[in-house]
CSV table of C-alpha atoms in Angstrom, one decimal:
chain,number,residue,atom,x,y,z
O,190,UNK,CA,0.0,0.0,0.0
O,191,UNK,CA,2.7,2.5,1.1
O,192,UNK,CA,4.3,1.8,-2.3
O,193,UNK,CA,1.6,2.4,-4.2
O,194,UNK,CA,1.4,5.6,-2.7
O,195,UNK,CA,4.5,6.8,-3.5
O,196,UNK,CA,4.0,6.0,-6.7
O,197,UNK,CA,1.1,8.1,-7.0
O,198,UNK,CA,2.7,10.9,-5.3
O,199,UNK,CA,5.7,10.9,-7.7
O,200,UNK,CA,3.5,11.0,-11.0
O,201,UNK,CA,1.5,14.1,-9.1
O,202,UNK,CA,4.9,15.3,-8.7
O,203,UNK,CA,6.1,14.8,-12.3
O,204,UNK,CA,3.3,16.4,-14.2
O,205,UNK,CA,3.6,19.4,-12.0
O,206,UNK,CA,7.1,19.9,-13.1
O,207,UNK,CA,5.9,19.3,-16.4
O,208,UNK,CA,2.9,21.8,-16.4
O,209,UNK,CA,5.0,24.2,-14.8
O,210,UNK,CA,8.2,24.3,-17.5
O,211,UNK,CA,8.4,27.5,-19.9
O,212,UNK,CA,6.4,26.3,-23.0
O,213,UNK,CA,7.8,28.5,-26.3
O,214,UNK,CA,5.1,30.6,-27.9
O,215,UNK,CA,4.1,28.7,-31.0
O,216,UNK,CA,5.6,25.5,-29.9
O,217,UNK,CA,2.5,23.3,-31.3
O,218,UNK,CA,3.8,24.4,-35.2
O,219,UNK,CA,5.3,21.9,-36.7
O,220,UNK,CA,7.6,22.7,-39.5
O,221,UNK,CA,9.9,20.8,-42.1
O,222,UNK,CA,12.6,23.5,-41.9
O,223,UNK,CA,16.0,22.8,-40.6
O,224,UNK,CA,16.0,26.5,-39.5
O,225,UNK,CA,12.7,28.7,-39.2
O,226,UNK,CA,11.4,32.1,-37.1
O,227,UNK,CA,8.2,33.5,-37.2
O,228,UNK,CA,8.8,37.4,-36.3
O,229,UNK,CA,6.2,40.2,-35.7
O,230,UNK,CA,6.8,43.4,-37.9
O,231,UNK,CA,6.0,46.1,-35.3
O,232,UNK,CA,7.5,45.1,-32.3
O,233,UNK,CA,10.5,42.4,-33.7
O,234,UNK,CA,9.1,39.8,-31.2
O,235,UNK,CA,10.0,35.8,-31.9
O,236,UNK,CA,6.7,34.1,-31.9
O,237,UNK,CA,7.9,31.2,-33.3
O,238,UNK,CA,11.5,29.8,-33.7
O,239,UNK,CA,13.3,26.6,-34.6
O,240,UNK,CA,17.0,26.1,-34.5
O,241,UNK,CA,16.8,29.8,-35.8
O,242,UNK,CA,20.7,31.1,-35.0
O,243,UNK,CA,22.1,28.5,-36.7
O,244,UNK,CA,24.4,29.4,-39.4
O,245,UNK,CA,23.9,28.1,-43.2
O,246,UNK,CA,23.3,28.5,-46.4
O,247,UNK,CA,20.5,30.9,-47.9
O,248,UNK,CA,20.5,30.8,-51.7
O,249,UNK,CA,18.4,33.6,-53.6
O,250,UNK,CA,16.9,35.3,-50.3
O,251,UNK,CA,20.9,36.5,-50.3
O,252,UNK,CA,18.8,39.1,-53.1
O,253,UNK,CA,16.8,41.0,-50.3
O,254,UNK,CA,19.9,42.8,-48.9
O,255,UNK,CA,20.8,43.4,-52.5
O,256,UNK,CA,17.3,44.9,-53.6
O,257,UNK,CA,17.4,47.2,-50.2
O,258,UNK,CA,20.3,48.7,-51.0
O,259,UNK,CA,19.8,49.1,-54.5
O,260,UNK,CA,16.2,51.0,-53.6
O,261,UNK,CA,18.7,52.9,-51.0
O,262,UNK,CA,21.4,54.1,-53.2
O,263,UNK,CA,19.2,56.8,-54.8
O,264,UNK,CA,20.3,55.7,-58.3
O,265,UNK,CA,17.0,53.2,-59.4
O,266,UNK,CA,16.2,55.7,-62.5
O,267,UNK,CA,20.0,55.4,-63.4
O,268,UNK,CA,20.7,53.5,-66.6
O,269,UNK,CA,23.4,50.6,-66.3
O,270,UNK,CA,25.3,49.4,-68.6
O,271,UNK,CA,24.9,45.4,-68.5
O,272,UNK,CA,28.8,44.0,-68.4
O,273,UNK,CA,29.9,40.8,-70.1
O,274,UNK,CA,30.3,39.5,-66.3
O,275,UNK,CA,26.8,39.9,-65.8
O,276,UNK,CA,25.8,37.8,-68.3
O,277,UNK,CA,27.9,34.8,-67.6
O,278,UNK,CA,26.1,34.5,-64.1
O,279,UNK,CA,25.1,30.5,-63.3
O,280,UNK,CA,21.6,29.8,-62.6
O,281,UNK,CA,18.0,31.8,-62.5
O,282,UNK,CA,18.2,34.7,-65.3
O,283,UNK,CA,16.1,36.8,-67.1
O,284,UNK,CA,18.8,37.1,-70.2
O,285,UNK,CA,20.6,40.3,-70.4
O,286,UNK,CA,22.6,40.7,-73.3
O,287,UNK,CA,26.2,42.5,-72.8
O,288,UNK,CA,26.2,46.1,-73.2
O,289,UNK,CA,22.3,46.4,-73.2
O,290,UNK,CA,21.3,49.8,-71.2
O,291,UNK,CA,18.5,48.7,-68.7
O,292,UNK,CA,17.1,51.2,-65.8
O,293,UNK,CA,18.2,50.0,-62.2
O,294,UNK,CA,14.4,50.0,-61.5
O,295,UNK,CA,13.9,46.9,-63.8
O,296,UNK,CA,17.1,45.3,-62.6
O,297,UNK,CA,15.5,45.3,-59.1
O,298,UNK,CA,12.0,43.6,-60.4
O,299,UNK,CA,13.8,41.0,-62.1
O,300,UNK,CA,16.0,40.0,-59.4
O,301,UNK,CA,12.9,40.1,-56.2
O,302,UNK,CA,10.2,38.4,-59.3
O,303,UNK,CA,12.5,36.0,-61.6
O,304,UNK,CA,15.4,36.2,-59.1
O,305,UNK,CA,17.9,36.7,-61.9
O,306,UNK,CA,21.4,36.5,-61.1
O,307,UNK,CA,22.6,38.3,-64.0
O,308,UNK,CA,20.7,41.3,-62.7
O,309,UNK,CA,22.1,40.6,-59.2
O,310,UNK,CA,25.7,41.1,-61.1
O,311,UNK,CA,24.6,43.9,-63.0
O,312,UNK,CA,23.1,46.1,-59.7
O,313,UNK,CA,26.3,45.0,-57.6
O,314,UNK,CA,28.6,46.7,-60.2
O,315,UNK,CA,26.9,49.4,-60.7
O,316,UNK,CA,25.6,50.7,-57.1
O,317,UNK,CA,28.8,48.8,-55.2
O,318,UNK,CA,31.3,50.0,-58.3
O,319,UNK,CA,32.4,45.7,-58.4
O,320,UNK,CA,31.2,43.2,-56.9
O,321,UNK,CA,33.8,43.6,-54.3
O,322,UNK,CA,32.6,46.9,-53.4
O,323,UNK,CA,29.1,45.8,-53.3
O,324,UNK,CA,29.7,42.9,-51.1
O,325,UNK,CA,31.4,45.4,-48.5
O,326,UNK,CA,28.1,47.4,-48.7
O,327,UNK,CA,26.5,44.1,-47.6
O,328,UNK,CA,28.2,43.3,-44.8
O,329,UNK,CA,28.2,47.2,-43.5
O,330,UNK,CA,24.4,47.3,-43.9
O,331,UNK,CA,24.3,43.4,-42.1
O,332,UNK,CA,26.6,44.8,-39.2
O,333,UNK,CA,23.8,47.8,-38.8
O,334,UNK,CA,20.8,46.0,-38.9
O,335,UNK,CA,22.2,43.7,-36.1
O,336,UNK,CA,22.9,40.5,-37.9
O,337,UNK,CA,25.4,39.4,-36.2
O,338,UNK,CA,25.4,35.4,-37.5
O,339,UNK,CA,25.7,36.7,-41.3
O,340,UNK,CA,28.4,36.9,-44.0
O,341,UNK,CA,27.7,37.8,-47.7
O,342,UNK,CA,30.0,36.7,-49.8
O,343,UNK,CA,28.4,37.8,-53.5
O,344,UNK,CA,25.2,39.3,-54.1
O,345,UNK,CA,22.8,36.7,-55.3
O,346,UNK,CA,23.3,33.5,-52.8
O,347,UNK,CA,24.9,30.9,-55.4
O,348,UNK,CA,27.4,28.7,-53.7
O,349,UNK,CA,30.4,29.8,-55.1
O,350,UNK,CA,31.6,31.1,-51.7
O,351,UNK,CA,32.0,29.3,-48.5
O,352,UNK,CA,31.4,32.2,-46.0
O,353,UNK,CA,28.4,33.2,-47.3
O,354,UNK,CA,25.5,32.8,-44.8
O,355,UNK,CA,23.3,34.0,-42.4
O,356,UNK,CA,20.5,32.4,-40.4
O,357,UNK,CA,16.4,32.3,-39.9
O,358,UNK,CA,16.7,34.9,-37.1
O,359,UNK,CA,18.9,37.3,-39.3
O,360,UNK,CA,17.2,36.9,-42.4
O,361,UNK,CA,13.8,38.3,-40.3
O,362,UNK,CA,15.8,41.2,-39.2
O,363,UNK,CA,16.7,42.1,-42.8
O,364,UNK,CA,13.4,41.6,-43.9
O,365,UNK,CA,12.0,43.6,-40.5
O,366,UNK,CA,14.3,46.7,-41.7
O,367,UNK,CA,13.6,46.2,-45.6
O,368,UNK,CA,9.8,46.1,-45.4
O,369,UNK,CA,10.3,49.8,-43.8
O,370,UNK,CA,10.6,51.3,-47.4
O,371,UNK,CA,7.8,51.0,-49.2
O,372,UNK,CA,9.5,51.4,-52.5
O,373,UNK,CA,10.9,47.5,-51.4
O,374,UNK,CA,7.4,46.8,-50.2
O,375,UNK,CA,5.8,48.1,-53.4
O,376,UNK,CA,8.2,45.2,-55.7
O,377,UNK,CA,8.1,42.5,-53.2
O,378,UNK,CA,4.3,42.4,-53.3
O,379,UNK,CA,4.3,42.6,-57.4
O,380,UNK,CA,2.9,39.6,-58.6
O,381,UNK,CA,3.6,40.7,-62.5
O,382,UNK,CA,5.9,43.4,-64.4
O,383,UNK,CA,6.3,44.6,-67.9
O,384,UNK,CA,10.4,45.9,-68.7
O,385,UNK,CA,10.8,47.6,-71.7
O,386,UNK,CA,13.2,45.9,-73.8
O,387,UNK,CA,15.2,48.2,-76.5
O,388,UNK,CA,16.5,45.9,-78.5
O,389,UNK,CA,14.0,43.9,-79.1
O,390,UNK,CA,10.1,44.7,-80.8
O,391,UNK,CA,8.4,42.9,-77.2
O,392,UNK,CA,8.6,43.9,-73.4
O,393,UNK,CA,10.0,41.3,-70.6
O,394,UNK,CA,7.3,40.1,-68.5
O,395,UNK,CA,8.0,38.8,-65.6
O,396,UNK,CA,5.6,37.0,-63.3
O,397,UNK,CA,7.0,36.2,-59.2
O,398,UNK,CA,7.9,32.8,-57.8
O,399,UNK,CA,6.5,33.7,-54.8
O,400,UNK,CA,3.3,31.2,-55.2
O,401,UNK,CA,1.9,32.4,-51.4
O,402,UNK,CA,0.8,35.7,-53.5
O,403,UNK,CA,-1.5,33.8,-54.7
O,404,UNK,CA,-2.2,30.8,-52.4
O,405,UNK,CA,-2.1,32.8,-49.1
O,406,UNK,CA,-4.6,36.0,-49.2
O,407,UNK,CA,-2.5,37.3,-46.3
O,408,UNK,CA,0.5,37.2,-48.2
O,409,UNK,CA,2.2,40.9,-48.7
O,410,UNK,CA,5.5,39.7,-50.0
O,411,UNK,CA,8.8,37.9,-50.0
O,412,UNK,CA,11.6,36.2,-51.7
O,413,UNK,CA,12.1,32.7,-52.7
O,414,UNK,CA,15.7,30.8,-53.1
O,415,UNK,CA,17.0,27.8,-54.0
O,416,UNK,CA,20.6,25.6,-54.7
O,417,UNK,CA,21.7,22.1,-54.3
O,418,UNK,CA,23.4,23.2,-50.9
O,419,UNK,CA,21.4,25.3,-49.6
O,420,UNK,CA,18.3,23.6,-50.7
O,421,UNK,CA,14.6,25.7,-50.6
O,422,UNK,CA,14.8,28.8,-48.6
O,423,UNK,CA,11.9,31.1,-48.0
O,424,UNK,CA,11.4,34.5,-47.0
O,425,UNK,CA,7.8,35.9,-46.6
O,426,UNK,CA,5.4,38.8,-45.5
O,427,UNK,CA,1.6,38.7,-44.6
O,428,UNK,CA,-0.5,40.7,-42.7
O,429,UNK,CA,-4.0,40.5,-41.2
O,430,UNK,CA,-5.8,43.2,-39.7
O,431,UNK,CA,-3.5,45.1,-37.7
O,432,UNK,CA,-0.5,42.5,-37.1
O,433,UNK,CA,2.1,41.7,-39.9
O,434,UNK,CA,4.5,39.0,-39.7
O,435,UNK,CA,7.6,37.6,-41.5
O,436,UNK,CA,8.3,33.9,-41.8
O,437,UNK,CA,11.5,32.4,-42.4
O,438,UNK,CA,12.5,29.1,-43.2
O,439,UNK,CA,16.0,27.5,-44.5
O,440,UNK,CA,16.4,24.0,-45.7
O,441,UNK,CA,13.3,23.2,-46.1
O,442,UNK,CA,10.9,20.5,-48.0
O,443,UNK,CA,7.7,21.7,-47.4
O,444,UNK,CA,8.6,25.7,-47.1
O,445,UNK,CA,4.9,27.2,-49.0
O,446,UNK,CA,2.8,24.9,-46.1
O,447,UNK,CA,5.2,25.6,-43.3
O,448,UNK,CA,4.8,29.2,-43.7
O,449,UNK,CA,1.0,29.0,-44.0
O,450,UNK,CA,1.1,27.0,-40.6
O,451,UNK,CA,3.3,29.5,-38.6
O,452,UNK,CA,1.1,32.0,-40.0
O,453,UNK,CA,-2.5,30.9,-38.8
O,454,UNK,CA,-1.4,29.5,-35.9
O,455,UNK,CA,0.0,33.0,-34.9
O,456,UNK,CA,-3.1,34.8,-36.6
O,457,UNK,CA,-5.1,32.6,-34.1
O,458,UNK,CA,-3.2,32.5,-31.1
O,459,UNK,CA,-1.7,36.3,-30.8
O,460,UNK,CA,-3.5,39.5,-30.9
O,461,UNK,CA,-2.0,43.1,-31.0
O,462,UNK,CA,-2.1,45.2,-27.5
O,463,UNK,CA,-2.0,49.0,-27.0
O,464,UNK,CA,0.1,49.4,-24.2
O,465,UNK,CA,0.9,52.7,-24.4
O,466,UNK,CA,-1.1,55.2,-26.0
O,467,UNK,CA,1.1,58.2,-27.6
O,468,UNK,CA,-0.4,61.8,-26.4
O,469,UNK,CA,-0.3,63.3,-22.8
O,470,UNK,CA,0.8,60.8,-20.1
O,471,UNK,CA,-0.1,60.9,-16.8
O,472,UNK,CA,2.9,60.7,-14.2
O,473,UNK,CA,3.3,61.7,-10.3
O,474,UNK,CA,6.4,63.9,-10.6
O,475,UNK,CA,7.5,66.9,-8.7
O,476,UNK,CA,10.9,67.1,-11.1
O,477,UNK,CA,8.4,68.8,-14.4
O,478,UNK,CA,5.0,69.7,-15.2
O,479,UNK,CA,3.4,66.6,-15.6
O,480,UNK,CA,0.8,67.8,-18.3
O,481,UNK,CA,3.8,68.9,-20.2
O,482,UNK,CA,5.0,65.1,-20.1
O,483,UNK,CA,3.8,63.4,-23.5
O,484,UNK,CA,5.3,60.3,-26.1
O,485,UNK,CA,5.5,61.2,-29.5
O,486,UNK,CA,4.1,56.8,-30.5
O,487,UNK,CA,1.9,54.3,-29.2
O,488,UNK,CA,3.5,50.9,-28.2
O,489,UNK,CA,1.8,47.7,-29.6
O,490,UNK,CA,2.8,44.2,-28.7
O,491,UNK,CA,1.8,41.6,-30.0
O,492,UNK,CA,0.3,38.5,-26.9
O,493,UNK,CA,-1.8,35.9,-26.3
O,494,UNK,CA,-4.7,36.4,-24.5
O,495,UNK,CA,-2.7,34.8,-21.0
O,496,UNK,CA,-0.2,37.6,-21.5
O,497,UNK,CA,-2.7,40.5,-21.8
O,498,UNK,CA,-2.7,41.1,-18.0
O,499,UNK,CA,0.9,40.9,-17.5
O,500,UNK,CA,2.1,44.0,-18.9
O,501,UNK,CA,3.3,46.5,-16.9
O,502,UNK,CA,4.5,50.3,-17.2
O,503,UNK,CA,7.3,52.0,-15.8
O,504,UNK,CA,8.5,55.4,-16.4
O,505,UNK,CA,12.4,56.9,-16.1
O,506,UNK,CA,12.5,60.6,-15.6
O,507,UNK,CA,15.6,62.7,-16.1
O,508,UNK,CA,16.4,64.8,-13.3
O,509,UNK,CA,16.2,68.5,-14.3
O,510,UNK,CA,20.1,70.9,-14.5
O,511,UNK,CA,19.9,73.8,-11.7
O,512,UNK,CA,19.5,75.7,-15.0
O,513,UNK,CA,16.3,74.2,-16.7
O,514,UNK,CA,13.9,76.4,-17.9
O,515,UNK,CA,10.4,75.0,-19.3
O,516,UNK,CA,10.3,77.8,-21.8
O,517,UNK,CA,13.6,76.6,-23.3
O,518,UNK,CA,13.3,72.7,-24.0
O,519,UNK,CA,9.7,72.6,-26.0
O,520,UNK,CA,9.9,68.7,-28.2
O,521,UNK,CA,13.0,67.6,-25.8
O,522,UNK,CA,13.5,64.1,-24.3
O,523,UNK,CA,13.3,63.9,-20.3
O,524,UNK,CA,13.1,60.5,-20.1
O,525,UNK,CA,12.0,57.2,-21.1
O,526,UNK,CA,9.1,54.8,-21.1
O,527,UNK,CA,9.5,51.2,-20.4
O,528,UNK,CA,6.9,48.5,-21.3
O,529,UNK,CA,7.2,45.3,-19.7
O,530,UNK,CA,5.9,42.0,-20.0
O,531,UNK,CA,5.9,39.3,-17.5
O,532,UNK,CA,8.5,41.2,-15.8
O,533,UNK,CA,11.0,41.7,-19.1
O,534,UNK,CA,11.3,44.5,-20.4
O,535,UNK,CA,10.0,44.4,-24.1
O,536,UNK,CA,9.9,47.5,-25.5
O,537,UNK,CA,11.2,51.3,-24.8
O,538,UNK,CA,9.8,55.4,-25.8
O,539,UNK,CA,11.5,58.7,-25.1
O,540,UNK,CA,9.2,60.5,-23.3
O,541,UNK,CA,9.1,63.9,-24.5
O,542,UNK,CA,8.3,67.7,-22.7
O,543,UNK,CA,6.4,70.4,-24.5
O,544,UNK,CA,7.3,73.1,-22.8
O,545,UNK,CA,6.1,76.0,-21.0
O,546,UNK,CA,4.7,79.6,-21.8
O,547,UNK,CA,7.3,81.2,-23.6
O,548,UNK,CA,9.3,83.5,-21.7
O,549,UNK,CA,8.2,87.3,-21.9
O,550,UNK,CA,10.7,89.9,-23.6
O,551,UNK,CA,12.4,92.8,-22.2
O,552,UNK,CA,12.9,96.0,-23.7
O,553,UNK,CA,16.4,95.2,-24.6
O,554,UNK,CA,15.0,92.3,-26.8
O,555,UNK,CA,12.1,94.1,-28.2
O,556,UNK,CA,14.6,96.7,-29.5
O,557,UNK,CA,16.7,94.2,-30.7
O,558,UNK,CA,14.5,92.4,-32.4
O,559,UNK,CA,12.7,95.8,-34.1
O,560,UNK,CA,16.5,96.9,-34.9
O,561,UNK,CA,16.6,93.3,-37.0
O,562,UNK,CA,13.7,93.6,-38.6
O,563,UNK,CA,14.7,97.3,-39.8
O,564,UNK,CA,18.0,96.1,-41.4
O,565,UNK,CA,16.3,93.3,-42.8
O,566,UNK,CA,13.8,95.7,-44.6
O,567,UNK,CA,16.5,98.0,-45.8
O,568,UNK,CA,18.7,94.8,-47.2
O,569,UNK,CA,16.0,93.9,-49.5
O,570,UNK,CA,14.2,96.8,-50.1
């Protein structure tokens, strides 16, 4: 009897433990991927992860750092001269002919729709100078944006390089930073484009190999990729009501249904919570004015509906110079904002002062300012 007891007493105690590990948000998605994230635009919160810092190979979704910087350089109504170089790229092309003159613009659509490699070539040389040049750009943007598990070695992803790689997590925080610009946007969501083509009596048309534009309503975007090392990569975007998410996935056999899966599991299981509302705050301070204090944005973040009651707001005031004067720091920050979730902090706001009545003139500065305005009628009358 006393044996049987303990046993019972053990299992109680063994699913307690169990119930009471950390379960990871999304956990019940079940993916093919040897590397995946599921990210959330807004707030760059991991709903989903598998194996997602681990290094390897990315193929064609290499071409979303190269599109970015291409839309960044300023030059996408430039003409390029297509090089010989370009045209001798292995793999996906959409057939540039040496010397052709083609505007950057085009160059871009080809590479994010067809995922040409020849036009990869052709934007590295001319935005980067050579493809050495561009490839430093690369790595200088990949160093800003954070990615600190990345290293581009050419700018369209074929395995000619061994150092060239990022990972899941990485490849969300390009995408998080490129789907900013809404020139990028505007080409990843194309689903068909017409390029004039001079030298011939018919335009290019180019239709995009990303399918979920067309399977997943949600879909907003994205970039496909493929080699026999790398195998199928995926990058994509969709959004639903007011929550957008980016889905990554590297090595993977089943990528178009593993994305659809992360997706609507975290369409179902997350929604997006105001926790701070961007306008007048209201804070006990004796250091300012407090209905001076405001924040310039609302915070989202996106929870389930367990987490919704365990956020939590604290707020960091600056401590004012002997000097300070209301009237002089309208628009400055005094502080900070910090949202909190379970205890963590999640996500931070400057908290800004608007300033007091303006301070009134004396006659010294009401002469000086009539003198001014004298002289200034006098100079261009």
């Amino acid at each position: 009897m006393r044996m049987i007891w303990k046993l019972v007493i053990f299992a109680l105690m063994v699913s307690l433990f169990i119930a009471n590990i950390p379960q990871k948000v999304g956990a019940s998605v079940s993916v093919s991927a040897r590397g995946a994230v599921l990210m959330e635009q807004e707030s760059g919160r991991v709903l989903f992860e598998k194996d997602a810092h681990t290094k390897r190979r990315i193929a064609s979704i290499t071409k979303i750092m190269t599109a970015i910087l291409a839309i960044e350089s300023g030059k996408m109504n430039e003409m390029v001269k297509v090089s010989e170089q370009a045209t001798r790229a292995d793999g996906s092309s959409v057939y540039l002919k040496p010397g052709e003159k083609i505007k950057l613009e085009h160059l871009v659509y080809g590479l994010m729709l067809r995922s040409g490699n020849d036009t990869a070539v052709a934007i590295a040389e001319h935005v980067g100078g050579s493809l050495d040049g561009f490839v430093f750009l690369m790595n200088q943007k990949a160093k800003e944006i954070g990615m600190l598990n990345t290293h581009f070695s050419n700018p369209h992803g074929l395995d000619d390089h061994e150092d060239h790689y990022s990972t899941a997590y990485d490849m969300a925080l390009l995408t998080r930073y490129a789907m900013q610009n809404k020139t990028y946007q505007k080409i990843a969501r194309t689903k068909n484009y017409k390029a004039p083509n001079p030298n011939e009596n018919w335009d290019r048309e180019w239709k995009n190999k990303n399918r979920l534009l067309t399977k997943y309503k949600y879909t907003t975007g994205g970039k496909t990729g493929y080699t026999k090392r790398a195998k199928r990569t995926l990058v994509t975007t969709a959004t639903k009501g007011d929550m957008s998410l980016i889905a990554v996935t590297l090595n993977a056999s089943d990528d178009w249904n593993d994305h659809i899966a992360m997706y609507e599991n975290s369409f179902k299981t997350f929604d997006m919570a105001e926790v701070l509302t961007k306008g007048t705050i209201d804070i006990k301070t004796n250091k300012y004015d407090q209905k001076n204090l405001y924040l310039k944005r609302s915070i989202v973040y996106p929870a389930t509906e367990e987490e919704m009651d365990l956020f939590s707001i604290k707020y960091k005031l600056n401590k004012p110079g002997e000097d300070w004067d209301e009237s002089e720091h309208n628009g400055e920050a005094v502080g900070k904002a910090q949202v909190f979730l379970d205890g963590k902090v999640v996500r931070e706001t400057p908290i800004y002062y608007q300033g007091g009545p303006e301070k009134k003139k004396g006659l010294f500065d009401l002469l000086k300012d009539l003198f001014l305005s004298v002289i200034g009628v006098k100079l261009h009358g």
